[in-house]
mmCIF file of C-alpha atoms in Angstrom:
data_model
loop_
_atom_site.group_PDB
_atom_site.id
_atom_site.type_symbol
_atom_site.label_atom_id
_atom_site.label_comp_id
_atom_site.label_asym_id
_atom_site.label_seq_id
_atom_site.Cartn_x
_atom_site.Cartn_y
_atom_site.Cartn_z
ATOM 1 C CA MET A 1 0.039 0.039 -0.021
ATOM 2 C CA LYS A 2 1.327 3.477 -0.980
ATOM 3 C CA THR A 3 1.783 6.379 1.257
ATOM 4 C CA SER A 4 0.312 8.527 -1.311
ATOM 5 C CA ASP A 5 -2.967 6.567 -0.872
ATOM 6 C CA PHE A 6 -3.556 8.526 2.307
ATOM 7 C CA TYR A 7 -3.200 11.868 0.952
ATOM 8 C CA TYR A 8 -5.876 14.574 0.947
ATOM 9 C CA ASP A 9 -5.895 18.255 0.190
ATOM 10 C CA LEU A 10 -6.165 20.512 3.175
ATOM 11 C CA PRO A 11 -6.416 24.259 2.858
ATOM 12 C CA PRO A 12 -3.768 25.824 5.232
ATOM 13 C CA GLU A 13 -6.415 28.149 6.642
ATOM 14 C CA LEU A 14 -8.372 25.164 8.181
ATOM 15 C CA ILE A 15 -5.394 24.329 10.458
ATOM 16 C CA ALA A 16 -6.667 25.444 14.012
ATOM 17 C CA GLN A 17 -4.128 27.851 15.554
ATOM 18 C CA THR A 18 -5.997 28.466 18.676
ATOM 19 C CA PRO A 19 -8.245 26.472 20.998
ATOM 20 C CA LEU A 20 -12.026 27.332 21.343
ATOM 21 C CA GLU A 21 -12.994 29.042 24.753
ATOM 22 C CA LYS A 22 -15.151 26.126 25.546
ATOM 23 C CA ARG A 23 -13.547 22.708 24.994
ATOM 24 C CA ASP A 24 -16.764 20.800 24.260
ATOM 25 C CA GLU A 25 -18.154 23.189 21.702
ATOM 26 C CA SER A 26 -15.879 21.814 19.009
ATOM 27 C CA ARG A 27 -17.652 20.194 16.018
ATOM 28 C CA LEU A 28 -17.985 16.425 15.911
ATOM 29 C CA LEU A 29 -18.207 14.329 12.676
ATOM 30 C CA CYS A 30 -19.699 10.904 13.409
ATOM 31 C CA LEU A 31 -18.789 8.092 10.973
ATOM 32 C CA ASP A 32 -20.207 4.764 10.667
ATOM 33 C CA LYS A 33 -17.330 2.435 9.948
ATOM 34 C CA ALA A 34 -19.556 -0.191 8.341
ATOM 35 C CA THR A 35 -21.436 2.047 5.911
ATOM 36 C CA GLY A 36 -19.290 5.026 5.642
ATOM 37 C CA GLU A 37 -22.340 7.354 6.457
ATOM 38 C CA TRP A 38 -21.519 10.460 8.465
ATOM 39 C CA SER A 39 -23.467 13.082 10.434
ATOM 40 C CA HIS A 40 -22.534 16.481 11.867
ATOM 41 C CA HIS A 41 -22.892 17.255 15.552
ATOM 42 C CA HIS A 42 -21.075 19.102 18.367
ATOM 43 C CA PHE A 43 -18.679 17.289 20.879
ATOM 44 C CA TYR A 44 -21.118 18.100 23.785
ATOM 45 C CA GLU A 45 -23.497 15.605 22.048
ATOM 46 C CA LEU A 46 -20.964 12.684 22.446
ATOM 47 C CA PRO A 47 -23.082 11.067 25.292
ATOM 48 C CA GLU A 48 -25.893 10.574 22.914
ATOM 49 C CA PHE A 49 -23.835 8.005 20.918
ATOM 50 C CA LEU A 50 -22.621 6.054 23.899
ATOM 51 C CA ARG A 51 -24.588 3.209 25.576
ATOM 52 C CA ALA A 52 -24.836 1.951 29.161
ATOM 53 C CA GLY A 53 -22.295 -0.841 29.394
ATOM 54 C CA ASP A 54 -19.695 0.797 27.111
ATOM 55 C CA CYS A 55 -16.360 1.961 28.480
ATOM 56 C CA LEU A 56 -14.309 4.947 27.487
ATOM 57 C CA ILE A 57 -10.515 4.624 27.641
ATOM 58 C CA LEU A 58 -8.569 7.840 28.058
ATOM 59 C CA ASN A 59 -4.889 8.712 28.158
ATOM 60 C CA ASN A 60 -3.894 10.521 31.234
ATOM 61 C CA SER A 61 -0.476 11.511 30.298
ATOM 62 C CA ARG A 62 0.455 15.189 31.007
ATOM 63 C CA VAL A 63 2.530 17.387 28.761
ATOM 64 C CA LEU A 64 5.814 18.589 30.128
ATOM 65 C CA PRO A 65 6.613 22.274 29.589
ATOM 66 C CA ALA A 66 9.687 20.765 27.754
ATOM 67 C CA ARG A 67 10.748 23.613 25.400
ATOM 68 C CA LEU A 68 13.508 25.620 27.094
ATOM 69 C CA LEU A 69 14.675 28.860 25.552
ATOM 70 C CA GLY A 70 18.125 30.073 26.843
ATOM 71 C CA HIS A 71 21.574 31.257 25.745
ATOM 72 C CA ARG A 72 25.030 29.636 25.243
ATOM 73 C CA LEU A 73 27.935 29.944 27.631
ATOM 74 C CA PRO A 74 29.884 31.988 27.022
ATOM 75 C CA GLY A 75 29.007 34.305 24.306
ATOM 76 C CA GLY A 76 25.366 34.538 24.911
ATOM 77 C CA GLY A 77 24.042 33.180 21.497
ATOM 78 C CA ALA A 78 20.303 32.159 21.628
ATOM 79 C CA CYS A 79 19.478 28.402 21.835
ATOM 80 C CA GLU A 80 16.627 26.072 22.350
ATOM 81 C CA VAL A 81 16.481 22.726 24.039
ATOM 82 C CA LEU A 82 13.514 20.284 23.729
ATOM 83 C CA LEU A 83 13.273 17.596 26.354
ATOM 84 C CA LEU A 84 12.458 14.190 24.839
ATOM 85 C CA GLN A 85 13.097 11.406 27.442
ATOM 86 C CA ASP A 86 14.453 11.312 31.031
ATOM 87 C CA LYS A 87 17.627 9.048 31.000
ATOM 88 C CA GLY A 88 18.011 9.448 34.833
ATOM 89 C CA ASP A 89 20.795 11.222 36.986
ATOM 90 C CA LYS A 90 19.749 14.607 35.600
ATOM 91 C CA VAL A 91 20.329 13.662 31.957
ATOM 92 C CA TRP A 92 17.690 13.987 29.266
ATOM 93 C CA GLU A 93 17.710 13.042 25.560
ATOM 94 C CA CYS A 94 17.022 16.175 23.692
ATOM 95 C CA LEU A 95 16.526 18.017 20.522
ATOM 96 C CA VAL A 96 18.697 21.192 20.291
ATOM 97 C CA ARG A 97 19.001 24.429 18.086
ATOM 98 C CA PRO A 98 21.401 25.531 16.650
ATOM 99 C CA GLY A 99 22.863 22.168 16.438
ATOM 100 C CA LYS A 100 26.165 23.401 15.004
ATOM 101 C CA HIS A 101 26.963 25.384 18.035
ATOM 102 C CA LEU A 102 25.809 22.777 20.598
ATOM 103 C CA ARG A 103 28.379 20.039 20.395
ATOM 104 C CA GLU A 104 29.759 17.875 23.127
ATOM 105 C CA GLY A 105 30.940 20.042 26.090
ATOM 106 C CA ALA A 106 28.812 23.007 25.156
ATOM 107 C CA ARG A 107 27.182 24.725 28.016
ATOM 108 C CA VAL A 108 23.911 26.659 28.172
ATOM 109 C CA SER A 109 21.939 28.789 30.654
ATOM 110 C CA PHE A 110 18.155 29.147 31.309
ATOM 111 C CA GLY A 111 16.326 31.760 33.313
ATOM 112 C CA ASP A 112 19.250 33.813 34.560
ATOM 113 C CA GLY A 113 21.282 30.867 35.472
ATOM 114 C CA GLU A 114 18.417 29.071 37.525
ATOM 115 C CA LEU A 115 19.031 26.206 35.162
ATOM 116 C CA THR A 116 22.123 25.329 33.418
ATOM 117 C CA ALA A 117 23.126 22.400 31.139
ATOM 118 C CA GLU A 118 26.014 20.826 29.422
ATOM 119 C CA ILE A 119 25.928 18.701 26.243
ATOM 120 C CA ALA A 120 27.178 15.373 27.304
ATOM 121 C CA GLU A 121 26.941 13.435 24.022
ATOM 122 C CA VAL A 122 25.809 13.736 20.512
ATOM 123 C CA LEU A 123 23.731 10.718 19.330
ATOM 124 C CA PRO A 124 23.928 9.156 15.869
ATOM 125 C CA ASP A 125 20.415 10.480 14.961
ATOM 126 C CA GLY A 126 21.591 14.124 15.892
ATOM 127 C CA ASN A 127 19.694 14.248 19.291
ATOM 128 C CA ARG A 128 21.756 15.246 22.321
ATOM 129 C CA LEU A 129 22.271 13.828 25.836
ATOM 130 C CA VAL A 130 22.132 16.875 28.052
ATOM 131 C CA ARG A 131 23.151 16.816 31.665
ATOM 132 C CA PHE A 132 21.229 19.555 33.559
ATOM 133 C CA ASP A 133 22.276 21.292 36.911
ATOM 134 C CA TYR A 134 19.689 22.996 39.248
ATOM 135 C CA GLU A 135 18.477 23.360 42.767
ATOM 136 C CA GLY A 136 15.239 21.833 44.040
ATOM 137 C CA ILE A 137 12.776 19.704 41.976
ATOM 138 C CA PHE A 138 13.234 19.553 38.237
ATOM 139 C CA LEU A 139 9.584 19.683 37.296
ATOM 140 C CA GLU A 140 9.037 22.818 39.418
ATOM 141 C CA VAL A 141 11.833 24.403 37.611
ATOM 142 C CA LEU A 142 10.232 23.348 34.279
ATOM 143 C CA GLU A 143 7.050 24.908 35.357
ATOM 144 C CA ARG A 144 8.695 28.193 35.893
ATOM 145 C CA LEU A 145 11.066 28.235 32.827
ATOM 146 C CA GLY A 146 9.587 25.934 30.239
ATOM 147 C CA LYS A 147 7.055 26.426 27.377
ATOM 148 C CA MET A 148 4.680 23.972 25.905
ATOM 149 C CA PRO A 149 6.221 22.102 22.855
ATOM 150 C CA LEU A 150 3.345 22.939 20.566
ATOM 151 C CA PRO A 151 3.202 21.054 17.051
ATOM 152 C CA PRO A 152 5.090 22.436 14.131
ATOM 153 C CA TYR A 153 1.835 23.397 12.326
ATOM 154 C CA ILE A 154 0.761 25.785 15.159
ATOM 155 C CA LYS A 155 2.505 29.076 14.689
ATOM 156 C CA GLU A 156 0.714 31.186 17.326
ATOM 157 C CA GLU A 157 1.965 31.442 20.979
ATOM 158 C CA LEU A 158 -0.326 29.637 23.486
ATOM 159 C CA GLN A 159 -1.645 32.146 26.074
ATOM 160 C CA ASP A 160 -2.860 29.606 28.598
ATOM 161 C CA GLN A 161 -0.514 26.596 28.863
ATOM 162 C CA GLU A 162 -3.057 24.546 30.693
ATOM 163 C CA ARG A 163 -5.265 24.608 27.578
ATOM 164 C CA TYR A 164 -2.867 22.133 25.956
ATOM 165 C CA GLN A 165 -3.555 19.710 28.780
ATOM 166 C CA THR A 166 -6.531 17.416 29.025
ATOM 167 C CA VAL A 167 -8.710 18.110 32.029
ATOM 168 C CA TYR A 168 -7.827 14.562 33.404
ATOM 169 C CA SER A 169 -4.046 14.743 32.870
ATOM 170 C CA LYS A 170 -2.069 13.428 35.777
ATOM 171 C CA VAL A 171 1.174 11.592 34.885
ATOM 172 C CA ASN A 172 3.900 13.951 33.487
ATOM 173 C CA GLY A 173 5.948 12.707 30.693
ATOM 174 C CA SER A 174 4.526 13.607 27.110
ATOM 175 C CA ALA A 175 6.226 15.909 24.494
ATOM 176 C CA ALA A 176 2.844 16.569 22.831
ATOM 177 C CA ALA A 177 -0.704 16.488 24.069
ATOM 178 C CA PRO A 178 -2.976 13.398 23.424
ATOM 179 C CA THR A 179 -5.187 15.811 21.574
ATOM 180 C CA ALA A 180 -8.424 13.921 21.275
ATOM 181 C CA GLY A 181 -8.987 14.292 24.880
ATOM 182 C CA LEU A 182 -8.736 18.203 24.784
ATOM 183 C CA HIS A 183 -12.477 18.342 23.892
ATOM 184 C CA PHE A 184 -13.610 16.889 27.286
ATOM 185 C CA THR A 185 -14.907 18.888 30.316
ATOM 186 C CA PRO A 186 -15.408 17.624 33.809
ATOM 187 C CA GLU A 187 -19.028 18.133 33.269
ATOM 188 C CA LEU A 188 -19.143 16.089 30.068
ATOM 189 C CA LEU A 189 -17.220 13.289 31.810
ATOM 190 C CA GLU A 190 -19.816 13.419 34.630
ATOM 191 C CA ARG A 191 -22.648 13.113 31.984
ATOM 192 C CA ILE A 192 -20.960 10.188 30.432
ATOM 193 C CA ALA A 193 -20.480 8.320 33.712
ATOM 194 C CA ALA A 194 -24.171 9.092 34.635
ATOM 195 C CA LYS A 195 -25.286 7.261 31.525
ATOM 196 C CA GLY A 196 -23.647 4.123 32.898
ATOM 197 C CA VAL A 197 -20.513 4.194 30.728
ATOM 198 C CA GLY A 198 -17.271 3.141 32.506
ATOM 199 C CA VAL A 199 -14.336 5.475 32.268
ATOM 200 C CA GLY A 200 -10.804 3.954 32.471
ATOM 201 C CA TYR A 201 -7.361 5.426 32.120
ATOM 202 C CA VAL A 202 -4.118 4.340 30.533
ATOM 203 C CA THR A 203 -0.951 6.285 30.159
ATOM 204 C CA LEU A 204 1.085 6.679 26.966
ATOM 205 C CA HIS A 205 3.629 9.370 26.979
ATOM 206 C CA VAL A 206 3.453 10.872 23.515
ATOM 207 C CA GLY A 207 6.770 11.495 21.696
ATOM 208 C CA LEU A 208 7.580 13.850 18.945
ATOM 209 C CA GLY A 209 7.804 10.792 16.621
ATOM 210 C CA THR A 210 4.082 11.092 16.350
ATOM 211 C CA PHE A 211 4.686 14.136 14.032
ATOM 212 C CA ARG A 212 7.432 12.410 12.022
ATOM 213 C CA PRO A 213 6.322 12.096 8.326
ATOM 214 C CA VAL A 214 6.238 8.736 6.452
ATOM 215 C CA LYS A 215 9.088 9.168 3.926
ATOM 216 C CA GLU A 216 8.889 5.710 2.371
ATOM 217 C CA ASP A 217 6.718 4.991 -0.646
ATOM 218 C CA GLU A 218 5.373 1.741 0.738
ATOM 219 C CA ILE A 219 3.897 2.184 4.199
ATOM 220 C CA GLU A 220 5.108 -1.207 5.405
ATOM 221 C CA GLN A 221 8.734 0.111 5.126
ATOM 222 C CA HIS A 222 8.108 2.920 7.749
ATOM 223 C CA ASP A 223 10.048 2.546 10.940
ATOM 224 C CA MET A 224 7.617 3.165 13.682
ATOM 225 C CA HIS A 225 8.746 5.363 16.786
ATOM 226 C CA SER A 226 8.539 3.816 20.365
ATOM 227 C CA GLU A 227 6.580 5.238 23.215
ATOM 228 C CA TYR A 228 6.257 4.240 26.756
ATOM 229 C CA CYS A 229 2.797 3.156 28.045
ATOM 230 C CA THR A 230 1.190 1.520 31.062
ATOM 231 C CA ILE A 231 -2.230 -0.159 31.714
ATOM 232 C CA PRO A 232 -3.405 -0.323 35.423
ATOM 233 C CA GLN A 233 -5.252 -3.284 36.785
ATOM 234 C CA GLU A 234 -8.449 -1.422 37.274
ATOM 235 C CA THR A 235 -8.607 -0.486 33.501
ATOM 236 C CA ALA A 236 -7.756 -3.984 32.445
ATOM 237 C CA ASP A 237 -10.620 -5.231 34.636
ATOM 238 C CA LEU A 238 -12.938 -2.663 33.255
ATOM 239 C CA ILE A 239 -12.104 -3.637 29.665
ATOM 240 C CA ASN A 240 -12.487 -7.352 30.350
ATOM 241 C CA ARG A 241 -15.725 -6.767 32.091
ATOM 242 C CA THR A 242 -17.088 -4.577 29.249
ATOM 243 C CA LYS A 243 -16.253 -7.212 26.647
ATOM 244 C CA ALA A 244 -17.714 -10.075 28.764
ATOM 245 C CA ASN A 245 -21.046 -8.090 29.007
ATOM 246 C CA GLY A 246 -21.207 -7.152 25.294
ATOM 247 C CA GLY A 247 -20.319 -3.614 25.537
ATOM 248 C CA ARG A 248 -18.011 -1.453 23.390
ATOM 249 C CA VAL A 249 -14.454 -0.456 24.206
ATOM 250 C CA ILE A 250 -14.151 3.139 22.883
ATOM 251 C CA CYS A 251 -10.733 4.754 22.927
ATOM 252 C CA VAL A 252 -10.219 8.459 23.173
ATOM 253 C CA GLY A 253 -7.310 9.142 20.773
ATOM 254 C CA THR A 254 -4.872 7.007 18.768
ATOM 255 C CA THR A 255 -2.531 6.840 21.890
ATOM 256 C CA SER A 256 -5.161 5.043 23.999
ATOM 257 C CA CYS A 257 -5.760 2.720 20.976
ATOM 258 C CA ARG A 258 -2.085 1.915 20.607
ATOM 259 C CA THR A 259 -1.698 1.280 24.332
ATOM 260 C CA ILE A 260 -4.496 -1.381 24.755
ATOM 261 C CA GLU A 261 -3.865 -2.835 21.243
ATOM 262 C CA SER A 262 -0.098 -3.243 22.127
ATOM 263 C CA TRP A 263 -0.892 -5.426 25.313
ATOM 264 C CA ALA A 264 -4.086 -7.260 24.530
ATOM 265 C CA GLY A 265 -4.042 -10.973 24.102
ATOM 266 C CA GLU A 266 -5.059 -12.542 20.796
ATOM 267 C CA ASP A 267 -8.533 -13.372 22.398
ATOM 268 C CA GLY A 268 -8.916 -9.685 23.347
ATOM 269 C CA THR A 269 -8.169 -10.200 27.051
ATOM 270 C CA MET A 270 -6.448 -7.344 28.830
ATOM 271 C CA THR A 271 -3.870 -7.731 31.623
ATOM 272 C CA ALA A 272 -2.263 -4.896 33.586
ATOM 273 C CA THR A 273 1.218 -4.330 32.223
ATOM 274 C CA GLY A 274 3.590 -1.534 30.895
ATOM 275 C CA GLY A 275 6.501 -1.144 28.599
ATOM 276 C CA TRP A 276 7.719 0.428 25.322
ATOM 277 C CA THR A 277 5.498 -0.068 22.234
ATOM 278 C CA ASN A 278 6.215 0.593 18.496
ATOM 279 C CA ILE A 279 2.922 -0.845 17.306
ATOM 280 C CA TYR A 280 2.106 0.171 13.810
ATOM 281 C CA ILE A 281 -1.457 0.049 12.721
ATOM 282 C CA TYR A 282 -2.541 0.437 9.205
ATOM 283 C CA PRO A 283 -5.263 -1.227 6.916
ATOM 284 C CA GLY A 284 -5.243 -4.916 7.312
ATOM 285 C CA TYR A 285 -4.716 -4.879 11.026
ATOM 286 C CA ARG A 286 -7.310 -6.804 13.031
ATOM 287 C CA PHE A 287 -8.298 -4.946 16.311
ATOM 288 C CA LYS A 288 -8.189 -7.080 19.279
ATOM 289 C CA VAL A 289 -10.041 -4.907 21.779
ATOM 290 C CA MET A 290 -11.163 -1.431 20.453
ATOM 291 C CA ASP A 291 -14.502 -1.260 18.907
ATOM 292 C CA ALA A 292 -14.869 2.558 18.424
ATOM 293 C CA LEU A 293 -12.717 5.698 18.433
ATOM 294 C CA VAL A 294 -12.896 9.299 19.395
ATOM 295 C CA THR A 295 -10.103 11.216 17.520
ATOM 296 C CA ASN A 296 -8.927 14.443 15.994
ATOM 297 C CA PHE A 297 -8.262 14.944 12.286
ATOM 298 C CA HIS A 298 -4.760 13.940 11.352
ATOM 299 C CA LEU A 299 -2.069 15.139 8.915
ATOM 300 C CA PRO A 300 -2.195 13.740 5.278
ATOM 301 C CA GLU A 301 -0.043 10.617 4.718
ATOM 302 C CA SER A 302 0.601 10.125 8.555
ATOM 303 C CA THR A 303 0.696 6.967 10.552
ATOM 304 C CA LEU A 304 -2.374 8.289 12.419
ATOM 305 C CA ILE A 305 -4.640 8.544 9.446
ATOM 306 C CA MET A 306 -3.393 5.084 8.465
ATOM 307 C CA LEU A 307 -4.443 3.817 11.939
ATOM 308 C CA VAL A 308 -7.959 5.494 11.580
ATOM 309 C CA SER A 309 -8.237 3.917 8.155
ATOM 310 C CA ALA A 310 -7.543 0.422 9.590
ATOM 311 C CA LEU A 311 -10.584 0.894 11.675
ATOM 312 C CA ALA A 312 -13.037 2.476 9.322
ATOM 313 C CA GLY A 313 -11.648 1.823 5.767
ATOM 314 C CA ARG A 314 -9.422 4.116 3.652
ATOM 315 C CA GLU A 315 -12.300 5.112 1.350
ATOM 316 C CA HIS A 316 -14.590 5.920 4.144
ATOM 317 C CA VAL A 317 -12.051 7.922 6.048
ATOM 318 C CA LEU A 318 -10.937 9.947 3.040
ATOM 319 C CA ALA A 319 -14.461 10.628 2.126
ATOM 320 C CA ALA A 320 -15.231 11.834 5.629
ATOM 321 C CA TYR A 321 -12.103 14.121 5.531
ATOM 322 C CA GLU A 322 -13.279 15.615 2.253
ATOM 323 C CA GLU A 323 -16.615 16.340 3.819
ATOM 324 C CA ALA A 324 -14.926 17.919 6.906
ATOM 325 C CA VAL A 325 -12.968 20.222 4.556
ATOM 326 C CA ARG A 326 -16.092 21.147 2.482
ATOM 327 C CA GLU A 327 -17.815 22.092 5.860
ATOM 328 C CA ARG A 328 -14.814 23.982 7.079
ATOM 329 C CA TYR A 329 -14.077 21.901 10.127
ATOM 330 C CA ARG A 330 -10.923 22.974 12.130
ATOM 331 C CA PHE A 331 -7.997 20.474 11.735
ATOM 332 C CA PHE A 332 -5.318 19.076 14.151
ATOM 333 C CA SER A 333 -4.463 19.609 17.791
ATOM 334 C CA PHE A 334 -6.893 22.502 18.573
ATOM 335 C CA GLY A 335 -9.478 21.482 15.907
ATOM 336 C CA ASP A 336 -12.678 19.320 15.717
ATOM 337 C CA ALA A 337 -13.126 15.773 16.415
ATOM 338 C CA MET A 338 -14.439 12.550 14.904
ATOM 339 C CA PHE A 339 -16.371 9.633 16.453
ATOM 340 C CA ILE A 340 -15.962 6.452 14.494
ATOM 341 C CA SER A 341 -18.182 3.611 15.626
#
């Protein structure tokens, strides 16, 4: 299957640059995966499409304010460091700019010296291992000095950093938000629970690899990035109970989908576990657990639109995307949503 099979034409002005004031007032395109039929709604109507006995699985990962702007020592040239993965002992794997000036041994300062760092190693892929020096708790330092690592297609500065977190975010570790969850409010979650829908949480720390384009012509040749995820016992029990009673397992976002599909048994049984996953889902994949999906709209030719196409069929998905373009939906992180059932 060709990467170009997943292309669609998106006018740049439809890429949402800012979030709506009210999270659940985004639009919602509902797609029937069996027939390809769609209908137009708003996100606050989602409970109408859920049934008692279903369960909703959400990713509670929280985005780190992982983008650090500082200057080189000595000399004062501007630089940027983006945290990717905690390696322990105050060392992080990072992306850096400008790379030509941040070689091994280079030193940088952030926040008038409250946080300093040294480039410990240049990795083969160009990333850096960076050793930080600071007083106190690193996450508290980040909260003061760091900025949200917004996706490259968002050009405007985010005024309220909490708006790039889900209302149920809990576990620090993501380099980007699990954006399908940005539409939920506490009140909407209460309405869903009151309807008899179970709500469970998994954790998958979103890496920047989620934005990495597929460069190969054949999708099977793409090397999928790895991300760390966990499934607690109570969520595994909820999924197993839902399946046994004939309910649907509905994932919120491709990250929740990839988490449960990574660790489900071939018979669909879930167990509490955790670890690194590089699961790559594209058409032809047989879903073991997930029955329906709440998701945002995704980049053309991306692994995420391939995952959605595996669930609902490439032709159905691309037709729905074309409808969303015609109806002037807002796309990507701060955009509108789809419910595929």
